[in-house]
Coordinates of C-alpha atoms and ligand atoms in Angstrom, one line a residue:
M1 CA 80.0 47.4 138.1
S2 CA 78.1 50.4 136.7
E3 CA 80.1 50.3 133.4
D4 CA 78.8 46.7 132.9
A5 CA 75.3 47.8 133.7
V6 CA 75.5 50.7 131.2
A7 CA 76.7 48.3 128.5
R8 CA 73.9 45.9 129.4
I9 CA 71.3 48.6 129.1
E10 CA 72.6 49.9 125.9
G11 CA 72.6 46.4 124.5
L12 CA 69.0 45.8 125.5
K13 CA 67.8 49.1 124.1
A14 CA 67.9 48.0 120.5
E15 CA 66.1 44.8 121.1
W16 CA 63.3 46.2 123.4
P17 CA 62.1 49.5 122.0
N18 CA 58.9 49.4 124.1
N19 CA 60.7 49.2 127.5
I20 CA 60.3 52.9 128.5
G21 CA 62.8 52.8 131.4
L22 CA 65.6 51.4 129.2
Q23 CA 64.7 53.7 126.3
C24 CA 64.9 56.8 128.6
F25 CA 68.2 55.8 130.2
E26 CA 71.0 58.1 128.9
A27 CA 74.6 57.2 129.7
A28 CA 75.6 60.9 129.4
Y29 CA 73.3 61.7 132.3
F30 CA 74.2 58.6 134.3
V31 CA 77.9 59.4 134.4
T32 CA 77.2 62.8 136.0
L33 CA 75.8 61.0 139.1
S34 CA 77.6 60.2 142.3
E35 CA 78.4 56.6 143.0
D36 CA 75.4 56.5 145.3
G37 CA 73.2 58.1 142.7
K38 CA 74.3 55.6 140.1
A39 CA 73.5 52.7 142.4
R40 CA 70.1 54.2 143.2
L41 CA 69.1 54.8 139.6
L42 CA 70.2 51.3 138.6
N43 CA 68.0 50.0 141.5
C44 CA 65.1 51.8 139.9
L45 CA 65.8 50.2 136.5
N46 CA 66.6 46.6 137.7
S47 CA 63.1 45.3 137.0
G48 CA 63.2 46.5 133.4
I49 CA 66.7 45.2 133.0
E50 CA 65.8 41.7 134.3
N51 CA 62.4 41.8 132.5
P52 CA 63.1 43.6 129.2
D53 CA 59.5 42.8 128.1
S54 CA 58.4 45.4 130.6
E55 CA 56.3 48.3 129.4
M56 CA 57.3 50.8 132.1
G57 CA 60.6 49.1 133.0
C58 CA 61.3 51.0 136.2
Y59 CA 60.0 51.8 139.7
A60 CA 61.0 54.5 142.2
C61 CA 62.7 53.1 145.3
Q62 CA 62.9 56.2 147.5
P63 CA 60.2 58.9 148.0
S64 CA 62.5 61.5 146.5
D65 CA 63.6 59.5 143.4
Y66 CA 61.3 61.3 141.0
D67 CA 62.7 64.7 142.1
D68 CA 66.3 63.5 142.6
F69 CA 66.4 61.9 139.1
K70 CA 64.2 64.3 137.3
P71 CA 66.3 64.3 134.0
F72 CA 65.4 60.6 133.8
F73 CA 62.0 60.3 135.3
S74 CA 60.7 63.4 133.4
K75 CA 61.4 61.6 130.2
V76 CA 59.8 58.4 131.5
L77 CA 56.6 60.2 132.5
A78 CA 56.4 62.2 129.3
R79 CA 56.7 59.1 127.2
Y80 CA 54.3 56.9 129.2
H81 CA 51.7 59.5 130.1
K82 CA 52.1 61.5 126.8
V83 CA 52.7 64.8 128.6
S84 CA 55.4 67.4 128.3
E85 CA 58.7 66.8 130.3
D86 CA 58.1 70.0 132.4
T87 CA 54.5 69.1 133.3
R88 CA 53.2 69.5 136.8
H89 CA 50.4 67.4 138.4
V90 CA 47.4 68.9 140.2
N91 CA 45.2 66.9 142.5
N92 CA 41.4 67.7 142.6
W93 CA 38.5 65.6 143.8
S94 CA 35.7 68.1 142.8
L95 CA 33.5 67.3 139.8
D96 CA 32.6 70.9 139.4
G97 CA 33.3 72.3 136.0
I98 CA 33.8 68.9 134.3
E99 CA 31.9 68.8 131.0
G100 CA 29.5 66.1 129.8
L101 CA 28.2 65.0 133.3
P102 CA 24.6 65.0 134.6
A103 CA 23.6 68.4 135.9
D104 CA 23.1 67.0 139.4
G105 CA 26.6 65.5 139.4
V106 CA 25.3 62.0 140.1
L107 CA 27.2 59.4 138.1
D108 CA 24.5 56.8 138.1
L109 CA 25.3 53.9 135.8
A110 CA 21.5 53.0 135.8
R111 CA 21.0 56.2 133.6
L112 CA 23.2 54.3 131.0
G113 CA 20.9 51.3 131.3
L114 CA 23.4 49.3 133.3
P115 CA 22.6 47.0 136.3
A116 CA 24.3 47.1 139.6
L117 CA 28.0 46.4 139.0
S118 CA 31.1 45.8 141.2
M119 CA 32.6 49.3 141.6
R120 CA 36.0 49.9 143.1
V121 CA 38.2 53.0 143.5
R122 CA 41.7 52.8 145.0
A123 CA 44.6 55.1 145.7
G124 CA 48.2 54.1 146.2
R125 CA 50.0 56.0 149.0
N126 CA 53.4 55.8 150.6
L127 CA 54.6 57.1 154.0
K128 CA 57.3 59.7 153.8
E129 CA 59.4 58.3 156.6
F130 CA 60.1 54.9 154.9
P131 CA 62.0 53.9 151.8
L132 CA 59.6 52.8 149.0
P133 CA 58.9 49.1 148.9
G134 CA 61.8 48.5 146.4
S135 CA 64.4 49.5 148.9
M136 CA 62.8 48.5 152.2
T137 CA 64.6 46.1 154.6
K138 CA 62.7 43.4 156.4
D139 CA 62.7 45.6 159.5
D140 CA 61.3 48.5 157.5
R141 CA 58.5 46.3 156.3
I142 CA 57.6 45.1 159.8
G143 CA 58.0 48.6 161.1
L144 CA 55.6 49.9 158.5
E145 CA 53.1 47.2 159.4
N146 CA 53.3 47.9 163.1
K147 CA 52.9 51.6 162.5
M148 CA 49.8 51.0 160.5
M149 CA 48.3 48.5 163.0
A150 CA 48.6 51.3 165.6
A151 CA 46.8 53.6 163.2
F152 CA 44.1 51.0 162.5
E153 CA 43.2 51.2 166.2
K154 CA 41.7 54.6 165.4
L155 CA 39.5 53.0 162.7
I156 CA 38.4 49.8 164.4
A157 CA 36.0 51.4 166.8
R158 CA 34.3 53.6 164.1
P159 CA 30.8 52.7 162.8
D160 CA 31.7 53.8 159.2
Y161 CA 35.2 52.2 158.9
G162 CA 35.3 49.7 161.8
G163 CA 36.8 46.3 161.0
R164 CA 39.9 44.2 161.6
Y165 CA 43.5 43.7 160.3
H166 CA 44.8 40.4 158.9
S167 CA 48.5 39.9 158.9
L168 CA 50.7 37.5 156.9
T169 CA 53.7 38.2 159.2
P170 CA 54.6 35.1 161.3
G171 CA 54.2 35.9 165.0
N172 CA 52.0 38.9 164.4
P173 CA 49.0 39.0 166.8
C174 CA 46.7 39.3 163.8
F175 CA 48.4 36.5 161.8
I176 CA 46.2 34.4 159.5
D177 CA 47.1 31.0 158.1
D178 CA 47.3 30.0 154.4
A179 CA 43.7 28.9 154.2
A180 CA 42.4 32.1 155.6
Y181 CA 44.7 34.1 153.3
Q182 CA 43.6 32.2 150.2
E183 CA 40.0 32.8 151.2
L184 CA 40.6 36.6 151.3
V185 CA 42.4 36.4 147.9
D186 CA 39.5 34.4 146.4
Q187 CA 37.1 37.2 147.6
H188 CA 39.3 39.8 145.8
I189 CA 40.0 41.4 149.2
M190 CA 43.6 40.5 149.7
F191 CA 46.4 40.8 147.2
K192 CA 48.1 37.7 145.5
N193 CA 51.4 36.2 146.6
M194 CA 54.0 38.8 145.4
D195 CA 56.7 36.1 145.0
N196 CA 54.9 35.1 141.8
D197 CA 55.3 38.5 140.1
R198 CA 58.7 38.6 138.4
Y199 CA 58.5 42.4 137.8
L200 CA 57.9 43.1 141.5
T201 CA 60.5 40.5 142.5
A202 CA 63.3 42.1 140.3
A203 CA 62.3 45.5 141.6
G204 CA 62.9 44.4 145.2
I205 CA 59.2 45.2 146.0
A206 CA 58.3 41.6 146.7
A207 CA 61.4 41.0 149.0
D208 CA 60.9 39.4 152.4
W209 CA 57.5 38.0 151.5
P210 CA 55.3 37.6 153.4
Y211 CA 56.8 39.8 156.2
G212 CA 55.1 43.2 156.7
R213 CA 52.1 42.3 154.5
G214 CA 48.5 42.3 155.3
C215 CA 45.1 44.0 154.9
Y216 CA 42.6 45.9 156.9
V217 CA 39.0 45.1 156.1
S218 CA 35.9 47.0 157.3
A219 CA 33.0 45.1 158.7
D220 CA 30.9 45.8 155.5
K221 CA 34.0 44.7 153.4
G222 CA 33.6 48.0 151.4
F223 CA 36.7 49.6 152.8
I224 CA 40.1 47.9 152.5
I225 CA 43.7 48.9 153.0
W226 CA 46.5 46.7 151.6
V227 CA 49.7 47.0 153.6
G228 CA 53.1 46.3 151.9
E229 CA 52.1 45.5 148.4
E230 CA 53.5 47.5 145.4
D231 CA 53.0 50.7 147.5
H232 CA 53.1 51.0 151.3
L233 CA 49.3 51.4 151.2
R234 CA 46.6 50.7 148.7
I235 CA 43.5 52.4 150.1
M236 CA 40.3 51.3 148.4
C237 CA 36.5 51.4 148.5
M238 CA 34.4 48.9 146.8
Q239 CA 30.6 48.4 146.5
R240 CA 28.1 46.6 144.2
G241 CA 25.8 49.3 142.9
T242 CA 25.3 51.9 140.1
V243 CA 26.3 55.3 141.7
L244 CA 30.0 55.8 141.2
N245 CA 29.9 58.8 143.6
D246 CA 29.3 56.4 146.5
V247 CA 32.7 54.7 146.2
F248 CA 34.5 57.9 145.0
D249 CA 33.3 60.1 147.9
R250 CA 33.9 57.3 150.5
L251 CA 37.5 56.9 149.3
K252 CA 38.1 60.7 149.6
S253 CA 36.8 60.6 153.1
A254 CA 38.8 57.5 153.9
L255 CA 42.0 59.1 152.6
D256 CA 41.4 62.3 154.6
L257 CA 40.7 60.1 157.7
V258 CA 43.8 58.0 157.4
E259 CA 46.1 60.9 156.5
G260 CA 44.7 62.7 159.5
I261 CA 45.9 60.0 161.9
E262 CA 48.7 61.4 164.0
G263 CA 52.2 60.2 162.8
L264 CA 51.1 59.3 159.3
E265 CA 52.4 61.6 156.6
F266 CA 52.1 60.6 152.9
A267 CA 54.9 61.2 150.4
Y268 CA 54.1 64.0 147.9
S269 CA 56.2 65.7 145.2
D270 CA 55.5 69.4 144.5
D271 CA 55.7 68.6 140.8
Y272 CA 54.3 65.1 140.6
G273 CA 51.6 64.8 143.3
A274 CA 51.2 61.6 145.3
V275 CA 54.4 59.5 145.1
T276 CA 54.0 55.9 144.1
S277 CA 56.4 53.0 143.4
C278 CA 55.4 52.7 139.7
P279 CA 55.5 55.8 137.5
T280 CA 52.2 54.5 135.9
N281 CA 50.4 55.4 139.1
L282 CA 52.2 58.6 140.0
G283 CA 50.1 61.8 140.8
T284 CA 46.8 60.4 141.8
G285 CA 47.7 56.8 142.5
M286 CA 44.1 56.2 141.5
R287 CA 42.5 53.4 139.7
A288 CA 38.7 53.6 139.3
S289 CA 37.3 50.3 138.0
L290 CA 34.1 48.4 137.2
H291 CA 33.6 44.7 136.7
I292 CA 31.3 44.4 133.6
Q293 CA 30.2 41.5 131.4
L294 CA 31.2 41.9 127.8
P295 CA 30.1 38.5 126.4
N296 CA 30.0 39.7 122.8
L297 CA 33.4 41.5 122.7
T298 CA 35.0 38.5 124.5
S299 CA 33.1 35.8 122.6
D300 CA 36.5 34.4 121.3
G301 CA 37.5 33.8 124.9
T302 CA 40.1 36.6 124.9
D303 CA 40.2 40.3 125.8
K304 CA 41.7 41.2 122.4
R305 CA 38.6 42.8 120.9
A306 CA 37.6 44.4 124.1
K307 CA 41.1 46.0 124.5
A308 CA 41.0 47.2 120.8
I309 CA 37.7 49.0 121.5
A310 CA 38.5 50.2 125.0
K311 CA 42.0 51.7 124.2
P312 CA 40.8 54.6 122.0
L313 CA 38.2 55.3 124.8
G314 CA 41.1 55.8 127.3
L315 CA 40.2 52.6 129.0
S316 CA 42.3 49.6 130.2
V317 CA 40.9 46.1 130.2
R318 CA 42.1 43.6 132.9
G319 CA 41.0 40.1 133.9
A320 CA 38.4 39.6 136.6
G321 CA 41.2 39.0 139.1
G322 CA 43.1 42.2 138.2
E323 CA 46.4 42.7 136.4
H324 CA 47.8 39.7 134.6
T325 CA 44.7 37.6 135.1
P326 CA 42.3 36.0 132.5
I327 CA 38.8 37.3 131.7
G328 CA 35.9 35.7 133.6
E329 CA 34.1 32.7 132.2
D330 CA 30.9 34.8 131.7
G331 CA 32.9 37.5 129.9
T332 CA 33.5 39.6 133.0
V333 CA 36.3 42.0 132.6
D334 CA 37.8 44.8 134.8
I335 CA 37.5 48.2 133.0
S336 CA 39.3 51.3 134.2
P337 CA 40.6 54.6 132.8
S338 CA 44.3 54.2 131.9
A339 CA 45.3 57.7 133.0
R340 CA 46.6 58.3 136.5
F341 CA 48.9 61.3 136.1
C342 CA 48.3 64.9 135.0
I343 CA 44.6 64.2 135.3
T344 CA 42.6 65.0 138.5
E345 CA 40.9 62.4 140.6
A346 CA 37.5 63.8 139.6
E347 CA 38.4 63.7 135.9
I348 CA 39.3 60.0 136.3
V349 CA 36.0 59.0 137.7
A350 CA 34.1 61.2 135.2
S351 CA 36.0 59.6 132.3
L352 CA 35.0 56.2 133.5
Y353 CA 31.4 57.2 133.6
K354 CA 31.5 58.8 130.1
A355 CA 33.6 56.0 128.4
I356 CA 31.7 53.1 129.8
A357 CA 28.6 54.3 128.0
L358 CA 30.5 54.2 124.7
L359 CA 32.0 50.7 125.5
V360 CA 28.5 49.3 126.2
E361 CA 27.3 50.7 122.8
E362 CA 30.1 48.7 121.1
E363 CA 29.3 45.6 123.1
N364 CA 25.6 45.8 122.0
K365 CA 26.7 46.4 118.4
A366 CA 28.9 43.3 118.5
A367 CA 25.8 41.1 119.5
Ligands
DAR401 N1 55.3 44.9 134.5 C1 55.4 46.3 134.8 C2 54.1 46.8 135.3 C3 53.8 48.3 135.1 C4 52.4 48.7 135.4 N2 51.7 47.9 136.4 C5 51.9 48.1 137.8 N3 52.6 49.1 138.3 N4 51.3 47.2 138.6 C6 56.0 47.0 133.6 O1 57.0 47.8 133.7 O2 55.5 46.7 132.5

């Protein structure tokens, strides 16, 4: 079985040079693994094999995969994140010492002449005691959800994070029907049906849909935790406003609060920081994003020009509905720094503040 897989990967390599997982796979390393190791590494690569058009082409499926398969993942991380193979990630939420920021440390978009925008910062986290989503059984997924529902009981009564949990699991006491689910998706609160994502399906991450999936939403709808998406948890704070610190600081407080709940222990690697399913998110698991209208740079109805301008600024452009979605009719796009790994949390939010000013300059020039 594994000889066939190796032959298939080697055959795909020549045709798909941009698939990082395939390109970093080395048969000489693979043959040194145990039978269990070979099966685990092929599991990590399955999405990229079944979807050779992938960019990353692999996902971790166990919390220890990055460390257990370091000869492979160190190459993947070096190629995607453009760092050295022996690099180590450091987490840091303090803005102190970061150059080019306002002296008072307030990252107020109004100072850049921008109006109130939809600001969102999220961090992916996984619990150490479960397999990652790519290798979870249906019982694992329901067990994770039940564990998180018990943890949410600690949040529900709080004035700052109080809210309620919505479950997609049939028979769950917090179960919501399709209409209520779709309403939460339309409000950009709940994640989309994972069965429609061929990458996550081939990775095993979408398996058993919709069991073990749901989201916790605070009363003010500014604090949300996705349960059972691409990572066990996607913890996010969102707010319409101009001060990036508001969502950044609230997320840090929320992460500390959730991680402090008895029985919850996040998966970390000494070398790679917070463990996430996708190597693109490893380290911080953080995406800090703004929804901003760029009618001039998207005047041709596509995000091509916006992406060409944003990429050299270290920014990614997504549709208004997130990854793999179209731009908004009014030219609204989702802008976020591309870097997640070997950059601190503080540097991510600082880079968003500094780069958005340059992007807006280009938008105004394109008028
Ligand atoms: N299609 C996958 C996506 C990788 C990055 N996006 C994530 N993790 N949601 C690929 O390998 O290109």
